[in-house]
Amino acid sequence: MRLVLLILFITVLGCGDDSSSNSDSSPKSNSTSSPDSLPKSDSTTNSDSTTNSENTTTPDSPSNHGLATGDGVIVLKDATLTQDSGTETVLAKGKRLTVSKVDGDRIWANVLSPVLLKGHTSPVNCAAFSPDGKRVVSCGGSVDEPGEAMLWDANTGKLLDSLTTPGTELPYLSRIAFSPLGHRIAATAYADSTVIIWEKDKVLFRFACPLYPRDIAFSPDGKLLAVAESGYHPDRTKRKYVACDVSVWDLDTGKQTMTLKGNRRDVHRLSFSIDGTMIASSGKDGAIYIWNSMTGDQIRTWPTGSATNGIDFLPDGKFIASTGETGGVRIWDLKTGKAENILAFTGARGIGLDCSPDGTLIACGDTLGFVRIWNANRELTLKFKAHTSTVGEVAFSNDGKRLVSGSSDSSVTVWNIGTGKGLSGWVTADSLLKVID
């Protein structure tokens, strides 16, 4: 590996211009527009919604450095990152970047300072920050193999602990989450149809579900846990083609308090409103259901047009976001059930979805390994290749400045996104080296 890196290092240096070896002599960009992969949105309005389309028609310019959109790269010598605003930032050797656009020998890069959480050996299904942002919990596995639940230091990537179930092998886990106070962790054990609650690394409760538990959501006060049930199983002989419910559990007693009926097929995702008064569910039947969390009454429901894989209330309590099989993110008005905004992308299905706690950012992962982030104006501000395969989960930290993503490629990564753009700008290709680890 060292030999390969050395050869690449020498090759890239040989293609470069000696005059760009320090930050003072790096060429400044003449560009005054955002890269083609991140255009300002062109909005088309109709009576129901506004569509913000992603421009994906501009290919990377041909070059001999071999870098392409989605590559992870490192700075191999001091370089200057030049923003469209004319501001400059000196990048020190060893800084990691993500390529968003290639224009000849100029690279539009994002300094996302990823923290890699290495340890999973099976596909990662879920990852989430602790409320204080200091830890990340992740889970995964395959149905025929033992499950994995790991606790990490979010700043260093160090593995702090592996969660276990004493006396039994940890089963395959589909979802995991911290409670709002951070003292409990809940996970759905798909293989044996149970939900596990840990407190201080010990199993506090473990209760059984009639079907396979697919998703979980804590109420904002941490007193309730909603569980989404599914009939899907990777083994066709174990699938159940039935209506699936949402169960609600009291975490002080470990008892079920209500069952929310109405979903006609598998329930994929759940979300509590920020005030805790509503629960939303969505899934295979392509509809969004809104429930009163105190009474269990169904408030309203409407179709989305396709099976949904992600759902999240916006903090203002007026809108809810969803993503699914047709790609893109839709913003729905809770009162009318109409799509007020469509954040379009094509060529991949949307999977993971999360809104930042202050409502200014929306993040979505897809089946090709990309993560996209939109701002409060519903403009695409950041798109980057986060993983080599499906991004099953994205989640913001409570301060909204970091994002964690988990993938079926067995990786978990923490991204420093700042205000949603990261630190972005043009840098010369001869100062970068493709990451091959």
CSV table of C-alpha atoms in Angstrom, one decimal:
chain,number,residue,atom,x,y,z
A,1,MET,CA,0.0,0.0,0.0
A,2,ARG,CA,2.8,2.4,0.9
A,3,LEU,CA,4.4,1.7,-2.5
A,4,VAL,CA,1.2,2.4,-4.3
A,5,LEU,CA,0.8,5.7,-2.5
A,6,LEU,CA,4.4,6.6,-3.2
A,7,ILE,CA,3.9,6.0,-7.0
A,8,LEU,CA,0.8,8.0,-7.0
A,9,PHE,CA,2.4,10.8,-5.1
A,10,ILE,CA,5.3,11.0,-7.6
A,11,THR,CA,3.0,10.8,-10.6
A,12,VAL,CA,0.8,13.6,-9.3
A,13,LEU,CA,3.8,15.8,-8.5
A,14,GLY,CA,5.2,15.2,-11.9
A,15,CYS,CA,2.0,16.4,-13.6
A,16,GLY,CA,1.9,19.6,-11.5
A,17,ASP,CA,3.4,23.1,-11.9
A,18,ASP,CA,6.2,23.8,-9.5
A,19,SER,CA,4.9,27.3,-9.1
A,20,SER,CA,1.8,26.0,-7.2
A,21,SER,CA,3.8,24.3,-4.5
A,22,ASN,CA,2.9,26.9,-1.9
A,23,SER,CA,-0.3,28.8,-1.0
A,24,ASP,CA,0.9,32.2,-2.3
A,25,SER,CA,1.4,31.0,-5.8
A,26,SER,CA,-1.7,28.8,-6.3
A,27,PRO,CA,-3.9,30.2,-9.1
A,28,LYS,CA,-7.0,32.0,-8.1
A,29,SER,CA,-10.3,30.9,-9.7
A,30,ASN,CA,-11.9,33.2,-12.2
A,31,SER,CA,-15.2,31.5,-11.6
A,32,THR,CA,-18.1,33.5,-10.2
A,33,SER,CA,-20.7,30.7,-10.0
A,34,SER,CA,-21.3,27.7,-7.9
A,35,PRO,CA,-20.2,24.3,-9.4
A,36,ASP,CA,-22.6,22.7,-11.8
A,37,SER,CA,-23.3,19.9,-9.4
A,38,LEU,CA,-24.6,22.4,-6.9
A,39,PRO,CA,-26.6,24.9,-8.8
A,40,LYS,CA,-28.9,27.5,-7.3
A,41,SER,CA,-32.3,25.9,-7.6
A,42,ASP,CA,-34.5,26.6,-10.6
A,43,SER,CA,-38.0,26.6,-9.2
A,44,THR,CA,-41.1,25.7,-11.1
A,45,THR,CA,-44.4,26.5,-9.4
A,46,ASN,CA,-47.8,25.0,-9.8
A,47,SER,CA,-50.9,25.1,-7.7
A,48,ASP,CA,-49.7,22.5,-5.3
A,49,SER,CA,-45.9,22.6,-5.0
A,50,THR,CA,-42.5,24.1,-5.9
A,51,THR,CA,-39.9,21.8,-7.4
A,52,ASN,CA,-36.2,22.4,-6.9
A,53,SER,CA,-34.4,20.3,-9.5
A,54,GLU,CA,-30.9,19.1,-9.3
A,55,ASN,CA,-28.8,19.7,-12.4
A,56,THR,CA,-26.8,16.6,-13.1
A,57,THR,CA,-26.2,17.1,-16.8
A,58,THR,CA,-22.7,18.6,-16.7
A,59,PRO,CA,-20.0,15.9,-16.8
A,60,ASP,CA,-16.6,16.2,-15.3
A,61,SER,CA,-14.1,17.7,-17.7
A,62,PRO,CA,-11.5,15.3,-19.1
A,63,SER,CA,-8.2,15.4,-17.3
A,64,ASN,CA,-5.1,13.4,-16.7
A,65,HIS,CA,-5.1,13.5,-13.0
A,66,GLY,CA,-7.8,10.9,-12.6
A,67,LEU,CA,-9.9,12.7,-10.0
A,68,ALA,CA,-13.7,12.6,-10.4
A,69,THR,CA,-16.8,13.8,-8.6
A,70,GLY,CA,-17.3,11.8,-5.4
A,71,ASP,CA,-13.6,11.0,-4.8
A,72,GLY,CA,-12.2,11.4,-1.4
A,73,VAL,CA,-8.8,13.1,-1.6
A,74,ILE,CA,-6.1,14.5,0.6
A,75,VAL,CA,-3.9,17.6,0.3
A,76,LEU,CA,-0.3,16.4,-0.4
A,77,LYS,CA,1.2,19.8,0.0
A,78,ASP,CA,0.1,23.2,1.2
A,79,ALA,CA,-2.6,24.6,-1.1
A,80,THR,CA,-5.1,27.5,-1.3
A,81,LEU,CA,-8.8,26.9,-1.4
A,82,THR,CA,-10.4,29.8,-3.2
A,83,GLN,CA,-14.2,30.5,-2.8
A,84,ASP,CA,-16.4,32.2,-5.4
A,85,SER,CA,-16.6,35.1,-3.0
A,86,GLY,CA,-12.9,35.7,-3.5
A,87,THR,CA,-11.9,34.6,0.1
A,88,GLU,CA,-9.1,32.1,0.5
A,89,THR,CA,-8.2,29.5,3.0
A,90,VAL,CA,-4.8,27.8,3.3
A,91,LEU,CA,-5.1,24.0,3.5
A,92,ALA,CA,-2.3,22.3,5.3
A,93,LYS,CA,-0.8,19.0,4.0
A,94,GLY,CA,-2.9,16.0,5.1
A,95,LYS,CA,-6.3,17.7,5.1
A,96,ARG,CA,-9.1,15.4,3.7
A,97,LEU,CA,-11.4,16.8,1.0
A,98,THR,CA,-14.4,15.5,-1.0
A,99,VAL,CA,-14.6,16.3,-4.7
A,100,SER,CA,-17.9,17.9,-5.8
A,101,LYS,CA,-16.9,19.0,-9.3
A,102,VAL,CA,-13.9,18.7,-11.7
A,103,ASP,CA,-13.2,21.5,-14.2
A,104,GLY,CA,-9.9,20.5,-15.9
A,105,ASP,CA,-7.2,20.9,-13.4
A,106,ARG,CA,-9.4,22.8,-11.0
A,107,ILE,CA,-11.3,20.8,-8.3
A,108,TRP,CA,-14.3,22.2,-6.4
A,109,ALA,CA,-13.8,20.5,-3.0
A,110,ASN,CA,-15.6,20.4,0.3
A,111,VAL,CA,-13.6,20.3,3.5
A,112,LEU,CA,-15.8,18.1,5.6
A,113,SER,CA,-13.1,16.7,7.9
A,114,PRO,CA,-14.7,13.2,8.1
A,115,VAL,CA,-14.2,11.2,11.2
A,116,LEU,CA,-14.2,7.5,10.2
A,117,LEU,CA,-15.7,5.1,12.7
A,118,LYS,CA,-14.1,1.7,11.9
A,119,GLY,CA,-15.2,-1.5,13.4
A,120,HIS,CA,-18.3,-2.9,11.7
A,121,THR,CA,-17.9,-6.0,9.7
A,122,SER,CA,-21.6,-6.2,8.5
A,123,PRO,CA,-23.9,-3.7,6.7
A,124,VAL,CA,-24.7,-0.7,8.9
A,125,ASN,CA,-28.4,0.0,9.2
A,126,CYS,CA,-28.5,3.0,11.5
A,127,ALA,CA,-26.3,5.6,13.3
A,128,ALA,CA,-27.2,8.5,15.7
A,129,PHE,CA,-25.6,11.1,17.9
A,130,SER,CA,-26.0,11.3,21.6
A,131,PRO,CA,-27.9,14.5,22.7
A,132,ASP,CA,-24.6,16.2,23.8
A,133,GLY,CA,-22.9,15.3,20.4
A,134,LYS,CA,-20.0,13.5,22.1
A,135,ARG,CA,-20.9,10.0,21.1
A,136,VAL,CA,-22.3,8.1,18.2
A,137,VAL,CA,-24.2,4.8,18.4
A,138,SER,CA,-24.5,2.5,15.4
A,139,CYS,CA,-26.0,-0.9,14.6
A,140,GLY,CA,-26.1,-3.5,11.8
A,141,GLY,CA,-25.6,-7.0,10.9
A,142,SER,CA,-27.3,-9.6,8.6
A,143,VAL,CA,-30.3,-11.7,9.5
A,144,ASP,CA,-28.3,-14.9,9.4
A,145,GLU,CA,-25.4,-13.5,11.4
A,146,PRO,CA,-24.9,-11.9,14.9
A,147,GLY,CA,-25.9,-8.3,15.3
A,148,GLU,CA,-23.5,-5.4,16.0
A,149,ALA,CA,-24.2,-2.4,18.3
A,150,MET,CA,-21.3,0.0,18.8
A,151,LEU,CA,-20.7,3.1,20.8
A,152,TRP,CA,-18.1,5.6,19.5
A,153,ASP,CA,-16.3,8.8,20.4
A,154,ALA,CA,-17.8,11.2,17.8
A,155,ASN,CA,-14.7,13.5,17.8
A,156,THR,CA,-11.9,10.9,17.6
A,157,GLY,CA,-13.7,7.9,16.0
A,158,LYS,CA,-12.5,5.7,18.9
A,159,LEU,CA,-14.7,2.6,19.7
A,160,LEU,CA,-15.8,3.1,23.3
A,161,ASP,CA,-18.0,0.0,23.8
A,162,SER,CA,-20.0,-2.7,22.2
A,163,LEU,CA,-23.5,-3.3,23.5
A,164,THR,CA,-24.5,-6.8,24.3
A,165,THR,CA,-27.4,-8.9,25.6
A,166,PRO,CA,-26.0,-11.1,28.5
A,167,GLY,CA,-26.6,-14.8,28.1
A,168,THR,CA,-27.7,-14.6,24.5
A,169,GLU,CA,-26.1,-13.6,21.2
A,170,LEU,CA,-27.0,-10.1,20.0
A,171,PRO,CA,-29.4,-10.5,17.1
A,172,TYR,CA,-29.4,-8.5,13.8
A,173,LEU,CA,-30.5,-4.9,14.6
A,174,SER,CA,-32.3,-2.7,12.1
A,175,ARG,CA,-32.5,0.6,14.1
A,176,ILE,CA,-30.9,2.2,17.1
A,177,ALA,CA,-31.3,5.5,18.9
A,178,PHE,CA,-30.4,7.5,22.0
A,179,SER,CA,-33.1,8.7,24.3
A,180,PRO,CA,-33.5,12.5,24.5
A,181,LEU,CA,-31.6,12.6,27.8
A,182,GLY,CA,-28.9,10.3,26.5
A,183,HIS,CA,-29.1,7.8,29.4
A,184,ARG,CA,-30.9,5.1,27.4
A,185,ILE,CA,-30.4,3.4,24.0
A,186,ALA,CA,-33.1,1.6,22.2
A,187,ALA,CA,-32.7,-0.9,19.3
A,188,THR,CA,-35.0,-3.1,17.2
A,189,ALA,CA,-33.9,-6.7,17.0
A,190,TYR,CA,-35.3,-7.8,13.7
A,191,ALA,CA,-34.3,-11.4,13.9
A,192,ASP,CA,-36.2,-12.3,17.0
A,193,SER,CA,-38.9,-9.6,16.9
A,194,THR,CA,-37.9,-7.8,20.1
A,195,VAL,CA,-37.0,-4.3,21.1
A,196,ILE,CA,-34.1,-3.8,23.5
A,197,ILE,CA,-33.6,-0.9,25.9
A,198,TRP,CA,-30.2,-0.4,27.5
A,199,GLU,CA,-29.5,1.9,30.4
A,200,LYS,CA,-25.9,2.3,31.6
A,201,ASP,CA,-24.8,-0.6,29.3
A,202,LYS,CA,-27.3,-3.0,31.0
A,203,VAL,CA,-30.5,-4.3,29.4
A,204,LEU,CA,-33.4,-2.5,31.1
A,205,PHE,CA,-36.3,-3.9,29.1
A,206,ARG,CA,-36.7,-6.3,26.3
A,207,PHE,CA,-40.2,-6.7,24.9
A,208,ALA,CA,-41.6,-8.8,22.1
A,209,CYS,CA,-43.5,-7.5,19.0
A,210,PRO,CA,-46.1,-9.5,17.0
A,211,LEU,CA,-44.3,-8.7,13.8
A,212,TYR,CA,-40.7,-7.6,12.9
A,213,PRO,CA,-39.8,-4.2,14.5
A,214,ARG,CA,-38.5,-1.9,11.7
A,215,ASP,CA,-38.1,1.5,13.3
A,216,ILE,CA,-38.3,3.3,16.7
A,217,ALA,CA,-38.8,6.9,17.8
A,218,PHE,CA,-38.5,8.4,21.3
A,219,SER,CA,-41.0,11.0,22.4
A,220,PRO,CA,-39.3,14.4,23.0
A,221,ASP,CA,-39.6,13.9,26.8
A,222,GLY,CA,-38.2,10.4,26.6
A,223,LYS,CA,-41.1,8.8,28.3
A,224,LEU,CA,-42.6,7.0,25.3
A,225,LEU,CA,-41.2,4.8,22.6
A,226,ALA,CA,-43.0,4.2,19.3
A,227,VAL,CA,-42.3,1.0,17.4
A,228,ALA,CA,-43.0,0.5,13.7
A,229,GLU,CA,-43.8,-3.1,12.7
A,230,SER,CA,-43.2,-4.8,9.4
A,231,GLY,CA,-44.1,-8.1,7.8
A,232,TYR,CA,-41.0,-8.0,5.5
A,233,HIS,CA,-38.2,-10.6,6.1
A,234,PRO,CA,-35.2,-11.3,3.8
A,235,ASP,CA,-36.3,-15.0,4.0
A,236,ARG,CA,-39.4,-15.2,1.7
A,237,THR,CA,-40.8,-18.1,3.8
A,238,LYS,CA,-41.0,-15.8,6.8
A,239,ARG,CA,-42.7,-12.8,5.2
A,240,LYS,CA,-46.1,-11.8,6.4
A,241,TYR,CA,-48.4,-9.9,4.0
A,242,VAL,CA,-50.6,-8.2,6.5
A,243,ALA,CA,-51.6,-4.8,7.8
A,244,CYS,CA,-48.9,-3.5,10.2
A,245,ASP,CA,-49.3,-1.4,13.3
A,246,VAL,CA,-47.4,1.1,15.4
A,247,SER,CA,-47.2,0.3,19.1
A,248,VAL,CA,-46.4,2.8,21.8
A,249,TRP,CA,-44.6,1.8,25.0
A,250,ASP,CA,-44.3,3.5,28.4
A,251,LEU,CA,-40.6,3.4,29.3
A,252,ASP,CA,-41.2,3.8,33.0
A,253,THR,CA,-43.1,0.6,33.2
A,254,GLY,CA,-42.0,-1.2,30.1
A,255,LYS,CA,-45.7,-1.7,29.2
A,256,GLN,CA,-47.5,-1.1,25.9
A,257,THR,CA,-50.0,1.8,26.2
A,258,MET,CA,-51.6,1.9,22.7
A,259,THR,CA,-51.7,0.5,19.2
A,260,LEU,CA,-52.0,2.7,16.2
A,261,LYS,CA,-53.8,1.0,13.4
A,262,GLY,CA,-54.3,2.1,9.8
A,263,ASN,CA,-51.1,1.3,7.9
A,264,ARG,CA,-52.0,-1.3,5.2
A,265,ARG,CA,-48.5,-2.7,4.7
A,266,ASP,CA,-45.0,-2.6,6.3
A,267,VAL,CA,-44.3,0.5,8.4
A,268,HIS,CA,-40.8,1.8,7.4
A,269,ARG,CA,-40.3,5.0,9.4
A,270,LEU,CA,-41.7,6.9,12.4
A,271,SER,CA,-41.3,10.5,13.7
A,272,PHE,CA,-42.5,12.4,16.7
A,273,SER,CA,-43.4,16.1,16.4
A,274,ILE,CA,-41.2,18.4,18.3
A,275,ASP,CA,-43.9,19.1,20.9
A,276,GLY,CA,-44.6,15.4,21.3
A,277,THR,CA,-48.3,15.7,20.4
A,278,MET,CA,-48.2,13.9,17.1
A,279,ILE,CA,-46.6,10.7,15.7
A,280,ALA,CA,-46.2,10.2,11.9
A,281,SER,CA,-45.7,6.8,10.2
A,282,SER,CA,-45.1,5.9,6.6
A,283,GLY,CA,-44.0,2.8,4.6
A,284,LYS,CA,-44.8,0.3,1.9
A,285,ASP,CA,-48.4,1.5,1.2
A,286,GLY,CA,-47.1,4.9,0.2
A,287,ALA,CA,-49.2,6.9,2.6
A,288,ILE,CA,-48.3,9.2,5.5
A,289,TYR,CA,-50.4,8.8,8.7
A,290,ILE,CA,-50.6,11.4,11.5
A,291,TRP,CA,-51.7,10.3,14.9
A,292,ASN,CA,-52.5,12.0,18.2
A,293,SER,CA,-49.8,10.6,20.5
A,294,MET,CA,-51.9,10.9,23.6
A,295,THR,CA,-55.2,9.4,22.4
A,296,GLY,CA,-54.1,7.2,19.5
A,297,ASP,CA,-56.6,8.8,17.2
A,298,GLN,CA,-55.7,9.2,13.6
A,299,ILE,CA,-55.7,12.9,12.7
A,300,ARG,CA,-55.2,12.6,8.9
A,301,THR,CA,-53.6,10.6,6.2
A,302,TRP,CA,-52.7,11.2,2.5
A,303,PRO,CA,-50.9,9.3,-0.3
A,304,THR,CA,-47.3,10.2,-1.4
A,305,GLY,CA,-47.3,8.4,-4.7
A,306,SER,CA,-44.7,5.7,-3.8
A,307,ALA,CA,-43.4,3.6,-0.9
A,308,THR,CA,-41.6,5.9,1.6
A,309,ASN,CA,-38.2,5.1,3.2
A,310,GLY,CA,-37.8,8.2,5.4
A,311,ILE,CA,-40.0,10.7,7.2
A,312,ASP,CA,-39.3,13.5,9.6
A,313,PHE,CA,-41.3,16.4,11.2
A,314,LEU,CA,-39.9,19.8,10.6
A,315,PRO,CA,-39.4,21.7,13.9
A,316,ASP,CA,-42.1,24.3,13.1
A,317,GLY,CA,-44.8,21.7,13.5
A,318,LYS,CA,-46.4,22.8,10.2
A,319,PHE,CA,-44.6,20.6,7.7
A,320,ILE,CA,-43.2,17.1,7.4
A,321,ALA,CA,-40.6,15.8,5.0
A,322,SER,CA,-40.5,12.4,3.2
A,323,THR,CA,-38.4,10.5,0.8
A,324,GLY,CA,-38.8,7.2,-1.0
A,325,GLU,CA,-38.8,5.0,-4.0
A,326,THR,CA,-39.1,7.7,-6.6
A,327,GLY,CA,-36.2,9.7,-5.3
A,328,GLY,CA,-36.2,13.3,-4.1
A,329,VAL,CA,-37.6,14.8,-0.9
A,330,ARG,CA,-41.1,16.2,-0.6
A,331,ILE,CA,-42.2,18.8,2.0
A,332,TRP,CA,-45.8,18.3,3.0
A,333,ASP,CA,-48.2,20.7,4.6
A,334,LEU,CA,-49.7,19.0,7.6
A,335,LYS,CA,-53.0,20.8,7.3
A,336,THR,CA,-53.7,20.1,3.6
A,337,GLY,CA,-51.6,17.0,2.9
A,338,LYS,CA,-50.2,18.7,-0.2
A,339,ALA,CA,-46.6,18.8,-1.3
A,340,GLU,CA,-45.5,22.4,-0.9
A,341,ASN,CA,-42.0,21.8,-2.1
A,342,ILE,CA,-40.2,19.0,-4.0
A,343,LEU,CA,-36.4,18.7,-3.6
A,344,ALA,CA,-35.8,16.6,-6.7
A,345,PHE,CA,-33.1,14.2,-7.6
A,346,THR,CA,-33.2,11.3,-9.9
A,347,GLY,CA,-31.4,8.0,-10.6
A,348,ALA,CA,-31.5,6.8,-7.0
A,349,ARG,CA,-33.9,6.1,-4.3
A,350,GLY,CA,-34.0,8.2,-1.1
A,351,ILE,CA,-33.3,6.2,2.1
A,352,GLY,CA,-32.0,8.1,5.1
A,353,LEU,CA,-33.7,11.5,6.0
A,354,ASP,CA,-33.2,14.0,8.8
A,355,CYS,CA,-34.0,17.6,9.5
A,356,SER,CA,-31.6,19.7,11.6
A,357,PRO,CA,-33.0,20.6,15.0
A,358,ASP,CA,-33.4,24.3,14.1
A,359,GLY,CA,-35.1,23.4,10.8
A,360,THR,CA,-32.6,25.2,8.6
A,361,LEU,CA,-31.2,22.0,6.9
A,362,ILE,CA,-32.5,18.8,5.4
A,363,ALA,CA,-30.2,15.9,4.7
A,364,CYS,CA,-31.0,12.8,2.6
A,365,GLY,CA,-28.9,9.7,1.7
A,366,ASP,CA,-29.5,7.6,-1.4
A,367,THR,CA,-29.0,4.1,-2.8
A,368,LEU,CA,-25.8,5.2,-4.7
A,369,GLY,CA,-23.9,6.4,-1.6
A,370,PHE,CA,-24.5,10.1,-2.0
A,371,VAL,CA,-25.7,12.6,0.7
A,372,ARG,CA,-27.4,15.8,-0.2
A,373,ILE,CA,-28.1,18.8,2.0
A,374,TRP,CA,-30.7,21.6,1.4
A,375,ASN,CA,-30.9,24.9,3.2
A,376,ALA,CA,-34.0,26.7,4.6
A,377,ASN,CA,-34.7,28.2,1.2
A,378,ARG,CA,-34.8,24.6,-0.1
A,379,GLU,CA,-31.6,25.1,-2.2
A,380,LEU,CA,-29.2,22.3,-2.6
A,381,THR,CA,-26.0,23.5,-0.8
A,382,LEU,CA,-24.0,20.3,-0.5
A,383,LYS,CA,-23.8,17.0,-2.4
A,384,PHE,CA,-21.0,14.5,-1.7
A,385,LYS,CA,-20.2,10.8,-2.2
A,386,ALA,CA,-20.3,9.6,1.4
A,387,HIS,CA,-20.1,5.8,0.9
A,388,THR,CA,-19.6,3.2,-1.8
A,389,SER,CA,-23.2,1.9,-1.5
A,390,THR,CA,-26.6,2.7,0.0
A,391,VAL,CA,-26.7,5.3,2.8
A,392,GLY,CA,-29.2,3.8,5.1
A,393,GLU,CA,-29.2,6.5,7.7
A,394,VAL,CA,-28.2,10.2,8.1
A,395,ALA,CA,-28.6,12.1,11.4
A,396,PHE,CA,-27.7,15.6,12.5
A,397,SER,CA,-26.1,16.5,15.8
A,398,ASN,CA,-28.2,18.6,18.1
A,399,ASP,CA,-26.1,21.7,17.2
A,400,GLY,CA,-26.7,21.0,13.5
A,401,LYS,CA,-23.0,21.4,12.6
A,402,ARG,CA,-22.3,17.7,12.1
A,403,LEU,CA,-23.9,14.8,10.3
A,404,VAL,CA,-23.4,11.1,10.8
A,405,SER,CA,-24.1,8.6,8.0
A,406,GLY,CA,-24.2,4.8,8.0
A,407,SER,CA,-24.0,2.5,5.0
A,408,SER,CA,-24.5,-1.0,3.7
A,409,ASP,CA,-20.7,-0.9,2.9
A,410,SER,CA,-20.2,-1.4,6.7
A,411,SER,CA,-18.9,2.1,7.3
A,412,VAL,CA,-20.0,4.9,9.6
A,413,THR,CA,-18.7,8.5,9.1
A,414,VAL,CA,-19.1,11.8,11.0
A,415,TRP,CA,-19.1,14.9,8.7
A,416,ASN,CA,-18.4,18.4,9.8
A,417,ILE,CA,-20.8,20.3,7.6
A,418,GLY,CA,-20.9,23.7,9.5
A,419,THR,CA,-23.8,25.7,8.2
A,420,GLY,CA,-24.6,23.1,5.6
A,421,LYS,CA,-22.0,24.0,3.0
A,422,GLY,CA,-18.9,22.7,4.7
A,423,LEU,CA,-15.9,24.8,3.7
A,424,SER,CA,-16.0,24.8,-0.1
A,425,GLY,CA,-13.9,26.2,-3.0
A,426,TRP,CA,-11.5,25.7,-5.9
A,427,VAL,CA,-8.2,24.0,-5.4
A,428,THR,CA,-5.6,22.9,-8.0
A,429,ALA,CA,-5.5,19.1,-8.8
A,430,ASP,CA,-1.7,18.9,-8.5
A,431,SER,CA,-2.0,19.6,-4.8
A,432,LEU,CA,-4.3,16.6,-4.2
A,433,LEU,CA,-3.9,12.9,-4.0
A,434,LYS,CA,-6.7,10.3,-4.3
A,435,VAL,CA,-7.4,8.4,-1.2
A,436,ILE,CA,-7.1,4.7,-1.8
A,437,ASP,CA,-7.4,3.2,1.7
